[in-house]
mmCIF file of C-alpha atoms in Angstrom:
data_model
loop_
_atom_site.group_PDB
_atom_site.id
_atom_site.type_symbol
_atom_site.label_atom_id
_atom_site.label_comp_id
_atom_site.label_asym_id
_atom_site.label_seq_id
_atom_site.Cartn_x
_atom_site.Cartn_y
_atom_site.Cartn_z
ATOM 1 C CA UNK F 1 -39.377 -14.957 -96.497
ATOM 2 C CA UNK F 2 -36.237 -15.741 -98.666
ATOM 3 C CA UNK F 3 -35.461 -13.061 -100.813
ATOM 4 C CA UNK F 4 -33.336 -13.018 -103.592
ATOM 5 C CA UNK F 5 -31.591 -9.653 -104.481
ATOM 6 C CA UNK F 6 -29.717 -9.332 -107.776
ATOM 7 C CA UNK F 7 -27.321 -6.404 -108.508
ATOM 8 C CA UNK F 8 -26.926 -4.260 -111.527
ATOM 9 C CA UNK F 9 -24.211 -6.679 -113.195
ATOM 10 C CA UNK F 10 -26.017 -9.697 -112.088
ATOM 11 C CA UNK F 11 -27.328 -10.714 -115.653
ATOM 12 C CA UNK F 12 -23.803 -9.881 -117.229
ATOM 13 C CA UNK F 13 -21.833 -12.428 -114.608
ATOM 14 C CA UNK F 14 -24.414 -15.210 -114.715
ATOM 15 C CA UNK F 15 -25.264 -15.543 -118.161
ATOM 16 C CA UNK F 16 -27.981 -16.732 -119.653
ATOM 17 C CA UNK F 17 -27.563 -20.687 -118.789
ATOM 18 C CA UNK F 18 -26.589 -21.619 -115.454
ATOM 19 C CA UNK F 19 -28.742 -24.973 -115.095
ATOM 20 C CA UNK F 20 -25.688 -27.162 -116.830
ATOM 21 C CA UNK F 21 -23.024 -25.546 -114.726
ATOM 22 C CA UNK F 22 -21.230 -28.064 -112.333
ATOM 23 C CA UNK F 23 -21.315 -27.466 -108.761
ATOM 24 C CA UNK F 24 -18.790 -27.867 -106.138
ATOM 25 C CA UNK F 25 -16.528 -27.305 -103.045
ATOM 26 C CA UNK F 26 -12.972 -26.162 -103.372
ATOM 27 C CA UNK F 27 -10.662 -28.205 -100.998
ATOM 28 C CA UNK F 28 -9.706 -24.844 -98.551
ATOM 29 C CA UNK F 29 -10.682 -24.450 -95.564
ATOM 30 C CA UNK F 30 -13.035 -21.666 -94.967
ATOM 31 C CA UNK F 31 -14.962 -19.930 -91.985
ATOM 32 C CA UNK F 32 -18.194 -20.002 -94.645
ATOM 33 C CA UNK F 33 -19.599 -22.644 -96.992
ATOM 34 C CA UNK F 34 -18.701 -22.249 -100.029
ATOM 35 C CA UNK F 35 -19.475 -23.367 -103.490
ATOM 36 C CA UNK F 36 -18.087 -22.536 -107.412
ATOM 37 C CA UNK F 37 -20.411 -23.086 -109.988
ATOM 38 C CA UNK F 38 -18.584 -23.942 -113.341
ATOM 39 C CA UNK F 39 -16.260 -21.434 -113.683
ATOM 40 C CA UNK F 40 -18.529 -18.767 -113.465
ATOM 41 C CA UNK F 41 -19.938 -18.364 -110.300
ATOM 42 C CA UNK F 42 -19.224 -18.186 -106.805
ATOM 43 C CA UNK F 43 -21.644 -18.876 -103.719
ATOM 44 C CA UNK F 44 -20.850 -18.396 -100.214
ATOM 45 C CA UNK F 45 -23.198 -19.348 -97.456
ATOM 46 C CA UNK F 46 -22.554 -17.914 -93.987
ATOM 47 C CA UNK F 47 -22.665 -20.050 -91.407
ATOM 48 C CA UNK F 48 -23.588 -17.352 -88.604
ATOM 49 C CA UNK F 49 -26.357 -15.527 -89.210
ATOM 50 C CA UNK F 50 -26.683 -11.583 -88.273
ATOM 51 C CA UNK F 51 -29.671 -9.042 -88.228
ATOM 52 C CA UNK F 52 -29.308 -6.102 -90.494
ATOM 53 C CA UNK F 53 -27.153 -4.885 -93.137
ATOM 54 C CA UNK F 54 -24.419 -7.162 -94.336
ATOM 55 C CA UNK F 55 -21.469 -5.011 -94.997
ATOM 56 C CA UNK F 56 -19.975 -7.794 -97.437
ATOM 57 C CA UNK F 57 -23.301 -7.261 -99.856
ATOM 58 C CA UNK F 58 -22.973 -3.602 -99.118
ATOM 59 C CA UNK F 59 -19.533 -2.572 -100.083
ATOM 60 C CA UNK F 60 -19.478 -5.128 -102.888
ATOM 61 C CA UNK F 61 -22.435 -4.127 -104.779
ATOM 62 C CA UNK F 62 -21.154 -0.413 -103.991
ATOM 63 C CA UNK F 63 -17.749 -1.185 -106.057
ATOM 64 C CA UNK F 64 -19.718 -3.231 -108.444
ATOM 65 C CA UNK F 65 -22.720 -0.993 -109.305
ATOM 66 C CA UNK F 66 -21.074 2.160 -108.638
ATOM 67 C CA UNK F 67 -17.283 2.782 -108.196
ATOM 68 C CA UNK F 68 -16.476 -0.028 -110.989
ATOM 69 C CA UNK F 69 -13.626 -0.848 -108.909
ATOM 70 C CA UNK F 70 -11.428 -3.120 -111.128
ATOM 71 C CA UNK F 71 -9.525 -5.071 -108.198
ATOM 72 C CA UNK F 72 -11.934 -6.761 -106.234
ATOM 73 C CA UNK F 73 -14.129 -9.720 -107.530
ATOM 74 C CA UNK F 74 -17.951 -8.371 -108.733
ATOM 75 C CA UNK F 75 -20.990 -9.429 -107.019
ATOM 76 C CA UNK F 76 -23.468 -10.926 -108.466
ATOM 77 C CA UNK F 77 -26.312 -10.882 -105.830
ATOM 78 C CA UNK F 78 -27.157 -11.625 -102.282
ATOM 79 C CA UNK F 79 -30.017 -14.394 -100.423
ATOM 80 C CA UNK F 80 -31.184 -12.974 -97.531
ATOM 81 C CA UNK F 81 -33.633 -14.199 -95.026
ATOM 82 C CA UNK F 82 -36.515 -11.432 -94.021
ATOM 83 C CA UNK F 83 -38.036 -11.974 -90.472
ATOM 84 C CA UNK F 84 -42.286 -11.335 -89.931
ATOM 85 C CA UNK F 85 -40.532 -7.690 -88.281
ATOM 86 C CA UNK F 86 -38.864 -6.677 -91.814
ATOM 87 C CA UNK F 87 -35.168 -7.471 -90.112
ATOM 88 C CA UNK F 88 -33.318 -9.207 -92.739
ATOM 89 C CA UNK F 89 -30.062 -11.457 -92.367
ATOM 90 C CA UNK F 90 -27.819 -12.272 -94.808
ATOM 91 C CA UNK F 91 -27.898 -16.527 -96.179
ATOM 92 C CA UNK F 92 -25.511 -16.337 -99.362
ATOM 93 C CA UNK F 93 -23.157 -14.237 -101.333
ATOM 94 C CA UNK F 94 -22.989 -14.783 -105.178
ATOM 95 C CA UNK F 95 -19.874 -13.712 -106.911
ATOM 96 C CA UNK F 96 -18.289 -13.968 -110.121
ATOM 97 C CA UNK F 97 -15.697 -16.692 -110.136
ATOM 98 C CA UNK F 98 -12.544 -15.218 -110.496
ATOM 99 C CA UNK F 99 -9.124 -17.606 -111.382
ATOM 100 C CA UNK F 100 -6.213 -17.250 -109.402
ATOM 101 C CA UNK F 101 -3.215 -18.294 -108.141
ATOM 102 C CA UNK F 102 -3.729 -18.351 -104.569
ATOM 103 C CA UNK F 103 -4.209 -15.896 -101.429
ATOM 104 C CA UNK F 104 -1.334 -13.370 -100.788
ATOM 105 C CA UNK F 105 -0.964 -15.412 -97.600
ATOM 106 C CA UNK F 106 -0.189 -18.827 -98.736
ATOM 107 C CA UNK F 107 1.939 -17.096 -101.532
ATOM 108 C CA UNK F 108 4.362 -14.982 -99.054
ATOM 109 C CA UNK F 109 4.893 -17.477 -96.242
ATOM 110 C CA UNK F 110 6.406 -19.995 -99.667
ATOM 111 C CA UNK F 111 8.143 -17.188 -101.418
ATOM 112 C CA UNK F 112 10.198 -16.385 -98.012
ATOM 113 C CA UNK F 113 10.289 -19.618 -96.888
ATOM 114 C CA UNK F 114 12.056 -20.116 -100.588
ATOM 115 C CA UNK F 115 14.342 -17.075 -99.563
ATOM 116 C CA UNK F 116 15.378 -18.338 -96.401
ATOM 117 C CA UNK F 117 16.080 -22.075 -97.377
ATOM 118 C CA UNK F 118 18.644 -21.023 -100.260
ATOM 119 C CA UNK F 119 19.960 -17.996 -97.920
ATOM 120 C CA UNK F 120 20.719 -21.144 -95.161
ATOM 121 C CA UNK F 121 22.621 -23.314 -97.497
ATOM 122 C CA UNK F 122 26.283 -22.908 -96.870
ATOM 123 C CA UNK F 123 27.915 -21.660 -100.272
ATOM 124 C CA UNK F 124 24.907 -20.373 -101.892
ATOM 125 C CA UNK F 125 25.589 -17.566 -104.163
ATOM 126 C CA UNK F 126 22.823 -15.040 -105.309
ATOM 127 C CA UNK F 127 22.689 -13.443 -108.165
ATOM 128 C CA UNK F 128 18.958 -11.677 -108.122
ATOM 129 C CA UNK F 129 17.763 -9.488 -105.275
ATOM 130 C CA UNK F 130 14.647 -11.412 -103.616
ATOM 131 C CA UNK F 131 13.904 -8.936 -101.453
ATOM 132 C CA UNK F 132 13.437 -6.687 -104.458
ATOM 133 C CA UNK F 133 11.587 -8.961 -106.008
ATOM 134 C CA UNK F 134 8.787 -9.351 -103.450
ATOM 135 C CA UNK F 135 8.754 -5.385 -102.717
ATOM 136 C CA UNK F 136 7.565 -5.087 -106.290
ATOM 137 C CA UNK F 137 4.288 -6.948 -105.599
ATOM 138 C CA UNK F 138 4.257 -5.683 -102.263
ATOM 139 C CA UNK F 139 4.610 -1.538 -103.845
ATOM 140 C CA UNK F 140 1.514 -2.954 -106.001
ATOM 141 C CA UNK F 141 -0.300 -3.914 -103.156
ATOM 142 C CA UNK F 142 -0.009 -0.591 -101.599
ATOM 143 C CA UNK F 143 -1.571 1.059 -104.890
ATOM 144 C CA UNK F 144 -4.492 -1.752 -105.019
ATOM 145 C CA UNK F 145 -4.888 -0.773 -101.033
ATOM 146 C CA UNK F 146 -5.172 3.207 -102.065
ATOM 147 C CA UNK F 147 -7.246 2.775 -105.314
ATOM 148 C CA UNK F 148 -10.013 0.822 -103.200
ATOM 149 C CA UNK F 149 -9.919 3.326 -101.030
ATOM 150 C CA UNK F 150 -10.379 6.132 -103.690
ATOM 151 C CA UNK F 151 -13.087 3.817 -104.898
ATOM 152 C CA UNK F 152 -14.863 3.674 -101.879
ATOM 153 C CA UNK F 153 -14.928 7.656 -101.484
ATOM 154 C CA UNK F 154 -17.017 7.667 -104.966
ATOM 155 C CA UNK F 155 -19.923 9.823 -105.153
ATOM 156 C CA UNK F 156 -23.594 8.203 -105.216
ATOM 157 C CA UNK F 157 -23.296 5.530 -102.312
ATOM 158 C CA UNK F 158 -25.426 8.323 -100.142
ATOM 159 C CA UNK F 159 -24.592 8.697 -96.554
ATOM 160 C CA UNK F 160 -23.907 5.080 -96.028
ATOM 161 C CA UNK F 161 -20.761 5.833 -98.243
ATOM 162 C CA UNK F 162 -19.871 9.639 -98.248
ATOM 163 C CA UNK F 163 -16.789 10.505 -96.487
ATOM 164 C CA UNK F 164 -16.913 12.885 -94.178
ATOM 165 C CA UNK F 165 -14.337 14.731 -92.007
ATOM 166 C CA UNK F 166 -12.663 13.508 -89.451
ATOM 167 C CA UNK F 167 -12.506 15.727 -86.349
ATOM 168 C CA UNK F 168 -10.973 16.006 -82.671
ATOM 169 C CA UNK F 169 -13.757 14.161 -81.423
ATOM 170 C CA UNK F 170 -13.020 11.424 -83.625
ATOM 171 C CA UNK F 171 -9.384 11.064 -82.610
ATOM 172 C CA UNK F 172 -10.463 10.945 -79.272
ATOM 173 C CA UNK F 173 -12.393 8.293 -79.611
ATOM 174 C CA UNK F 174 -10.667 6.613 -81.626
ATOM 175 C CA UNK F 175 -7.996 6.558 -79.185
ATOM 176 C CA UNK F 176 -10.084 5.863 -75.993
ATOM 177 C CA UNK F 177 -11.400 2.925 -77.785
ATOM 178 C CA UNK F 178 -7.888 1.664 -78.657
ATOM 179 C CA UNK F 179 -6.638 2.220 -74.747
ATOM 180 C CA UNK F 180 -10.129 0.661 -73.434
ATOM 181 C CA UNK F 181 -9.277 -2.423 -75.313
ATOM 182 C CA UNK F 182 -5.547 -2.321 -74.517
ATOM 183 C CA UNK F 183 -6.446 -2.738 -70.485
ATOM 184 C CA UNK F 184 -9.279 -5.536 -71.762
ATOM 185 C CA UNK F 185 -6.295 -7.263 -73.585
ATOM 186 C CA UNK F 186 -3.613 -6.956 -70.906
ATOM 187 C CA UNK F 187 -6.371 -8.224 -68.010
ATOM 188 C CA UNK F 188 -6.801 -10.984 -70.731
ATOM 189 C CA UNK F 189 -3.389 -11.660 -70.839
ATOM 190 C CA UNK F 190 -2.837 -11.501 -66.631
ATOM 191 C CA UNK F 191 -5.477 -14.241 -66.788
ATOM 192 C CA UNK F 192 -3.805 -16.568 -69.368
ATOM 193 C CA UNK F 193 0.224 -15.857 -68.753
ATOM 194 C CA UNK F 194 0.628 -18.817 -66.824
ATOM 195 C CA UNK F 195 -0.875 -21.377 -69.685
ATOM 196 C CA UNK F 196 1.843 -19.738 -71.766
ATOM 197 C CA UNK F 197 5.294 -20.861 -72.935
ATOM 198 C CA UNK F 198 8.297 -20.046 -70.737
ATOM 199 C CA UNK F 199 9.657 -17.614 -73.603
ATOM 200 C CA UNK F 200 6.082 -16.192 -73.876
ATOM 201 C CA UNK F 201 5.357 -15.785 -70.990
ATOM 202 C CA UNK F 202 8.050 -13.444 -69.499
ATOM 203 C CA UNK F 203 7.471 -11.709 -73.164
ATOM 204 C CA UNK F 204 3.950 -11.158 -71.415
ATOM 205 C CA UNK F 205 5.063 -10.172 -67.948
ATOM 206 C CA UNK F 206 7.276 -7.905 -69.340
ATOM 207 C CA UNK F 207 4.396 -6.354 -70.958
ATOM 208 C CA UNK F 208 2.367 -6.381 -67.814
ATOM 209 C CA UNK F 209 5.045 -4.727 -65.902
ATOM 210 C CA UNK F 210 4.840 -1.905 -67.960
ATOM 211 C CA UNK F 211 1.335 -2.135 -68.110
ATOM 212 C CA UNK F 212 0.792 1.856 -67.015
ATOM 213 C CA UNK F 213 3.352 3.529 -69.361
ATOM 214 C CA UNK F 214 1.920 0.806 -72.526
ATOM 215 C CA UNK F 215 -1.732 2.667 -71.759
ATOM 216 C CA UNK F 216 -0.613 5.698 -71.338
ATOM 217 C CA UNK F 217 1.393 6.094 -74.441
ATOM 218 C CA UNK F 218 -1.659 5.536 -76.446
ATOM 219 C CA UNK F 219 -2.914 8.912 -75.594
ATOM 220 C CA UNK F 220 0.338 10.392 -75.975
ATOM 221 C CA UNK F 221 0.412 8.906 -79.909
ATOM 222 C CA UNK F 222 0.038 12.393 -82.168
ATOM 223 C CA UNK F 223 -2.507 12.106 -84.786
ATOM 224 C CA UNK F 224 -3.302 14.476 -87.218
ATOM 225 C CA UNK F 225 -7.269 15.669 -87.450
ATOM 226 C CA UNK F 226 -7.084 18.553 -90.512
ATOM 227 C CA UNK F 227 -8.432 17.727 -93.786
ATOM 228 C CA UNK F 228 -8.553 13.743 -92.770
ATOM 229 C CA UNK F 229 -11.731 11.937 -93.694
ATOM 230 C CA UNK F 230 -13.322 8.814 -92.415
ATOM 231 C CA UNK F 231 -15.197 6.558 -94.729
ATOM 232 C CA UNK F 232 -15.814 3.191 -95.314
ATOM 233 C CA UNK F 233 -13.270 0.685 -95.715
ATOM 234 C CA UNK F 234 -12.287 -3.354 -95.736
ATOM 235 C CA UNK F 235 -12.036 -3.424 -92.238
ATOM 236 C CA UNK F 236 -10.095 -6.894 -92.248
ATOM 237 C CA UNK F 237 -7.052 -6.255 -94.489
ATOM 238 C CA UNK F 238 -4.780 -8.878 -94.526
ATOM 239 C CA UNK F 239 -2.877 -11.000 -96.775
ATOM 240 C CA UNK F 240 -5.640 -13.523 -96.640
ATOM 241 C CA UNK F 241 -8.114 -11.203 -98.061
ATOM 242 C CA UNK F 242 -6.105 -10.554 -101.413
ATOM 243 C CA UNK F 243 -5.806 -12.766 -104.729
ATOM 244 C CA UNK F 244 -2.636 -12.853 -106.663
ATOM 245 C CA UNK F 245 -3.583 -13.030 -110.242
ATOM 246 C CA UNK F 246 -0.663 -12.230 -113.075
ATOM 247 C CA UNK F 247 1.285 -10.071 -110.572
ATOM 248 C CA UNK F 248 -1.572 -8.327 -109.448
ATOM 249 C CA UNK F 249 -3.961 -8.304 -106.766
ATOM 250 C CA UNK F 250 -7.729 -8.769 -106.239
ATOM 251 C CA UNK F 251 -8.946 -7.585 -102.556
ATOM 252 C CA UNK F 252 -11.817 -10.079 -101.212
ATOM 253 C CA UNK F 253 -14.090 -10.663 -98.268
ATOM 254 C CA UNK F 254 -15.417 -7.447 -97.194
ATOM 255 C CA UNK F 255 -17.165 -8.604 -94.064
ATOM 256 C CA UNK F 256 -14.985 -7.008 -91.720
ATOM 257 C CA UNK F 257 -13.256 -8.272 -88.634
ATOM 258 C CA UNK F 258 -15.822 -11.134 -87.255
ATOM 259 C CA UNK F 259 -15.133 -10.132 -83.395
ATOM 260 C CA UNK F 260 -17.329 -6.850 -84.010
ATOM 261 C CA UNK F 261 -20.669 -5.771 -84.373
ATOM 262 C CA UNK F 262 -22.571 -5.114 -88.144
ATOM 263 C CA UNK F 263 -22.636 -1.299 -86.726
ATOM 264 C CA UNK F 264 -19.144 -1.357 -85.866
ATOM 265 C CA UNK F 265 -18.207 -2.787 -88.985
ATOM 266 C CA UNK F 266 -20.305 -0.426 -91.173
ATOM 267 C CA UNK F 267 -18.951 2.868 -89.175
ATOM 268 C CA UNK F 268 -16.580 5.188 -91.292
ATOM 269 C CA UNK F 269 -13.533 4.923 -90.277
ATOM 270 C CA UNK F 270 -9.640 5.985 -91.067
ATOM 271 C CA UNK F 271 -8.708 4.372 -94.124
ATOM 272 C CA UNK F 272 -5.394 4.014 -92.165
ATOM 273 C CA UNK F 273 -6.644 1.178 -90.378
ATOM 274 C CA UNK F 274 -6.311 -0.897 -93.825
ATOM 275 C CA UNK F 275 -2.882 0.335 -93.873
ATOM 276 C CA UNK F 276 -2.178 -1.082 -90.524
ATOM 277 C CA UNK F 277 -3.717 -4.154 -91.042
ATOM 278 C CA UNK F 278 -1.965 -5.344 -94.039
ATOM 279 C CA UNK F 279 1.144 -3.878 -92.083
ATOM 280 C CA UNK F 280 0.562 -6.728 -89.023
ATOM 281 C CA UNK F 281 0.099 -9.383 -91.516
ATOM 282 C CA UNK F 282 3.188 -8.534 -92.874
ATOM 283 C CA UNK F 283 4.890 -9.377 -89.662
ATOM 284 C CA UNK F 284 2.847 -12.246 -89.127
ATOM 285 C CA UNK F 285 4.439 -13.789 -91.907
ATOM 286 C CA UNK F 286 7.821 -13.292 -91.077
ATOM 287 C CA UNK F 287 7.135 -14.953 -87.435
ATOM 288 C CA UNK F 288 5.087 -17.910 -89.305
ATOM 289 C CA UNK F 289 8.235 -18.542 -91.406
ATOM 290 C CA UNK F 290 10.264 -18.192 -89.073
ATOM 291 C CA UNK F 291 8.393 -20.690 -86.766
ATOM 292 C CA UNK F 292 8.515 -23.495 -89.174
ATOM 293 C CA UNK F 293 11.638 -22.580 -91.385
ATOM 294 C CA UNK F 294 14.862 -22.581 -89.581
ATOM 295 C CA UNK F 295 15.786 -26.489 -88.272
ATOM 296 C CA UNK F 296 18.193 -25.488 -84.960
ATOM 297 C CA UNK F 297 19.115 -22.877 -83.199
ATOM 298 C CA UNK F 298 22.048 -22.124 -85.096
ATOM 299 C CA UNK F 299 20.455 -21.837 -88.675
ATOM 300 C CA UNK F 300 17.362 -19.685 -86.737
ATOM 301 C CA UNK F 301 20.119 -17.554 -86.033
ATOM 302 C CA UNK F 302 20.954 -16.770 -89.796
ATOM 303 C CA UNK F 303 17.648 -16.614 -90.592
ATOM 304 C CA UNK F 304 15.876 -14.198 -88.556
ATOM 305 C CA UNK F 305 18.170 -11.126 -89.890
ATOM 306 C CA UNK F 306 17.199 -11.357 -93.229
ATOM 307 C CA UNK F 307 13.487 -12.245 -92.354
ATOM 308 C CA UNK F 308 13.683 -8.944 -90.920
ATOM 309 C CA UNK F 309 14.814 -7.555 -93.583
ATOM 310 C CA UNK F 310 12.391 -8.354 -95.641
ATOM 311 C CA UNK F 311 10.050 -7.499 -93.386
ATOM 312 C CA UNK F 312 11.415 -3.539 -93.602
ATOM 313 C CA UNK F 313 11.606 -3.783 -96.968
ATOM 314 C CA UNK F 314 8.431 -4.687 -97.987
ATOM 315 C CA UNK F 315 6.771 -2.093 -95.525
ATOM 316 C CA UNK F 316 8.435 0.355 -97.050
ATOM 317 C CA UNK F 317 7.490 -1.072 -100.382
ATOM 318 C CA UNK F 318 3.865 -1.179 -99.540
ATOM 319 C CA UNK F 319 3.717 2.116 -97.977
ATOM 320 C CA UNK F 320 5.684 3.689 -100.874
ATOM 321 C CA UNK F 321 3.042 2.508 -102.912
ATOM 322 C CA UNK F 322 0.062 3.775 -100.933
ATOM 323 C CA UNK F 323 1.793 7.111 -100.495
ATOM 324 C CA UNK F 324 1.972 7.170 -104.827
ATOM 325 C CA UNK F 325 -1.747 6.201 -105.436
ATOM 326 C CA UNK F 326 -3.527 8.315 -102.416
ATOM 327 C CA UNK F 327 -1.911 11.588 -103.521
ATOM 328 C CA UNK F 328 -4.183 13.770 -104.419
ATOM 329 C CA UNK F 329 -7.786 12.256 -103.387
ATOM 330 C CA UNK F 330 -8.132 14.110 -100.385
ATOM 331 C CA UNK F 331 -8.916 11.350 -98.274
ATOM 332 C CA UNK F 332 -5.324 11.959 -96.710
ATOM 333 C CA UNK F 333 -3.732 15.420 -96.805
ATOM 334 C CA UNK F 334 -0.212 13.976 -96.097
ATOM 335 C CA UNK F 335 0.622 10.616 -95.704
ATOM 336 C CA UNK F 336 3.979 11.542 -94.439
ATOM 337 C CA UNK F 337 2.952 12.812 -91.239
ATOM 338 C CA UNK F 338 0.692 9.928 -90.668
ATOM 339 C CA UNK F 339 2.919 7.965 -88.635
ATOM 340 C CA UNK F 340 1.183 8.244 -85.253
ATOM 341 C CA UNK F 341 -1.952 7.565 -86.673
ATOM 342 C CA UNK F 342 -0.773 4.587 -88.181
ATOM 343 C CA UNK F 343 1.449 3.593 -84.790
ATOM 344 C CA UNK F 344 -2.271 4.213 -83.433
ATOM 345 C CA UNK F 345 -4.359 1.732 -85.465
ATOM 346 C CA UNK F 346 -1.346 -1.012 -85.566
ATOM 347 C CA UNK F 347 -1.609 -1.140 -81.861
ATOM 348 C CA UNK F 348 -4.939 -1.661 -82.276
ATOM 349 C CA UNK F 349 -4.581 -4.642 -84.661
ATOM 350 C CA UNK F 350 -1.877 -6.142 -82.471
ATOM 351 C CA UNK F 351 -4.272 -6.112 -79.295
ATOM 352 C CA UNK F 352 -7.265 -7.691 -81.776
ATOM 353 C CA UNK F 353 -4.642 -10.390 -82.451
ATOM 354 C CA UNK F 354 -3.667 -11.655 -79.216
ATOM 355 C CA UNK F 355 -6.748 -11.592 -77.952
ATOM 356 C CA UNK F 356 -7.847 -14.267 -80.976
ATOM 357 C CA UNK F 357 -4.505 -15.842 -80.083
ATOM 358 C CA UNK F 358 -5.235 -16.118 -76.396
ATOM 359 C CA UNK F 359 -8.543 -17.441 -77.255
ATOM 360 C CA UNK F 360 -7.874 -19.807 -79.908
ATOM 361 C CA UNK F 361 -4.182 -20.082 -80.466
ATOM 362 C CA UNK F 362 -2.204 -19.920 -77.312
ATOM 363 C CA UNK F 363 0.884 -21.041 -79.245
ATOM 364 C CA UNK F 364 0.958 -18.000 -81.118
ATOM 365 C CA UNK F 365 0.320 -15.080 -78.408
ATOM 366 C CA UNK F 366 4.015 -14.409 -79.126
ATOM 367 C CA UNK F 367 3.828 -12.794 -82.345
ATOM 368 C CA UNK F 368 1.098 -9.882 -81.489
ATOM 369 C CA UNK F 369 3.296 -9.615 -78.297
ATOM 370 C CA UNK F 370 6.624 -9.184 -80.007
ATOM 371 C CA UNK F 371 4.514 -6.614 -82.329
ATOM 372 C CA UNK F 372 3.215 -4.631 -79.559
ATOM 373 C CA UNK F 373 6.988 -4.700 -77.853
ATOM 374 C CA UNK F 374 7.612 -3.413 -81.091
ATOM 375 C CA UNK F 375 5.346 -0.448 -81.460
ATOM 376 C CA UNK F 376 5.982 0.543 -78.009
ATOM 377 C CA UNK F 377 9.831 1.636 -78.925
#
C-alpha cells in the first residue's frame, strides 16, 4: 500500500488549493529528487529506500507538532510505502517551502573567498573587521545549534524522544566505537596511500606510523558522564544542512549521516556530536578555499594565515554562542569542561570523512587528515 500521512500543520502549510500550483525542479544538485510546488510546498523523493522509521519524518513532525521549533522548515506530511508484513519505507517528504538565500555552505566558501581575494591584493587597506563580521552569524549559529537541541529535549515525544542520562557505560561505548572505527579507517587508509598525492600521502604515512599512540589516545580523551544526557539530535550537522535567511539560520535535512543504519541514526546520542560536526565543516571550508583561492605558491602563502584565522575565530564564535543558549537546560551541566568530549566526537567526524573521501574523493583525503593531525596535538 501507499500511504499518505499528514501532520498536525499539514492543512495550515498546504492551503486549501494546491491543484493550480506550478511544479518544478530547482537547478541544485541533490542526493534526493526533489520538487517545489509554487511557492508553497516542498517534495522530496528519496531515491534509496529503507525499512522502518524514517528519522527525517520523525524529528520533523516532532519540532513541527510538538516543540514548535521556529528554525527549521515545518513538515507538512510524509508518503510511505507499507509492505504485505506492515514494514513501511519512506517514498516522499512534504515540506513547507521556505525562501532563502542559499546553504551556509555555498555562502561561507564566497564570503572567505571574498576575504582572501581583497586581503591578497597588494595595497589593500581595510577598514571593517571581516572576521568579525562572519563570527556574528557564526555566534548565531551556535544559538540556532543549542535551541534545536533544547527543542528536541521537549516533553511529549515519548521514549523515542525523552532524554535520558548519559552514564559510564555510555562513554565507553561511545569511545570503543570511535577507536573501532579509527583502526577500520587507518586499515582503509594503508590500503589506498599509494593512489594518493605525494603531499598526501606522507600526510597519511605519517599517520600510520603513529598508528598505536593515534588509537590509544582515544581512550585516554577525558569525558565527563555526571548530569550529561543523550537524546536525539541532527546527526549530520554541517554547513550544508543550514539556510541563511535575513541573517539567520534555518537547520534542514534531518536524515542523519547516510553511511549508518535507521537504528543508528535514531539512537540518543550526545548533543555534542552536532557541535563537532558543524566544527569539521568549519575547517572544511577553510581547506576548500584555500584549494581553489590562492593562484601560486607565494600568494597561498599569505593566504593560509588569515584563513586560519578565521577559522579560530569563528569556532570560538560558534561555540560562544552554544555555550549562551544551552545554559541552563540541563542537557549539558558545563559546557566548559566539555572539551574532551568534543575532541572525542570531532575525531569521530574526521575518520567518517576520510573514509567518504577515500571512497569517493581521493583528492580530498587531505583535509580530514590534516584535521585528525590536528586533534591529535
Amino acid at each position: 500500500r501507499i500511504r499518505f500521512v499528514p501532520t498536525d500543520a499539514f492543512a495550515q502549510l498546504a492551503g486549501r488549493d494546491t491543484d493550480g500550483l506550478a511544479v518544478s525542479a530547482p537547478l541544485a544538485l541533490s542526493s534526493n529528487t526533489v520538487v517545489t510546488l509554487g511557492e508553497r510546498l516542498f517534495l522530496k523523493g528519496y531515491r534509496r529506500l529503507r525499512h522502518g522509521v524514517n528519522p527525517e519524518f520523525e524529528v520533523g513532525r516532532f519540532l513541527t507538532d510538538v516543540a514548535k521549533f521556529p528554525n527549521c522548515v515545518p513538515v507538512a506530511g510524509a508518503v510511505e510505502h507499507v509492505s504485505p508484513d506492515g514494514a513501511t519505507s519512506a517514498l516522499a517528504l512534504l515540506q513547507a517551502y521556505v525562501s532563502n538565500q542559499g546553504d551556509g555552505w555555498n555562502y561561507t566558501l564566497d564570503f572567505l573567498e571574498r576575504q582572501l581575494v581583497e586581503a591578497s591584493q597588494p595595497g589593500e587597506t581595510r577598514t571593517d573587521d571581516p572576521k568579525g563580521a562572519f563570527s556574528t552569524l557564526a555566534h548565531t549559529l551556535g544559538v540556532r545549534t543549542a535551541e534545536l537541541h533544547r527543542a528536541l529535549a521537549t516533553p511529549g515525544g515519548g521514549p523515542a524522544f525523552d532524554p535520558e542520562p548519559v552514564t559510564d557505560r555510555d562513554i565507553a561505548a561511545w569511545k570503543a566505537r570511535v577507536r573501532a572505527e579509527a583502526q577500520a579507517t587507518l586499515d582503509l587508509l594503508s590500503r589506498r596511500a599509494e593512489k594518493l598525492d605525494d603531499l598526501v600521502r606522507r600526510e597519511a604515512g605519517a599517520l600510520l606510523a603513529d598508528r598505536r599512540r593515534f588509537v590509544s589516545r582515544i581512550d585516554a580523551i577525558a569525558c565527563e558522564a555526571r548530569g550529561a544526557r543523550k537524546l536525539r539530535y541532527h546527526g549530520d550537522l554541517h554547513l550544508g544542512q543550514v539556510l541563511l535567511r535575513n541573517n539567520d539560520f534555518l537547520i534542514i535535512d534531518f536524515e542523519g549521516e547516510p553511511a549508518r543504519t535507521l537504528e543508528e541514526r535514531r539512537a540518543k546520542h550526545s548533543p555534542l556530536r552536532d557541535v563537532a560536526g558543524m566544527l569539521r565543516s568549519f575547517d572544511y571550508a577553510r581547506w576548500a578555499v584555500l584549494r581553489r583561492t590562492p593562484r601560486d605558491a607565494r600568494e597561498y602563502a599569505r593566504c593560509a594565515p588569515l584563513a586560519q584565522a578565521w577559522l579560530v575565530a569563528t569556532r570560538e564564535a560558534f561555540l560562544a554562542g552554544y555555550a549562551q543558549a544551552i545554559e541552563g537546560s540541563g542537557l549539558l551541566p558545563d559546557f566548559a569542561a566539555a572539551g574532551g568530549a568534543l575532541t572525542l566526537f570531532e575525531t569521530e567526524k574526521a575518520l567518517y570523512e576520510l573514509r567518504y573521501e577515500l571512497d569517493n574523493r581521493p583528492a580530498w583525503a587531505g583535509i580530514p587528515l590534516a584535521g585528525l593531525r590536528a586533534l591529535e596535538g
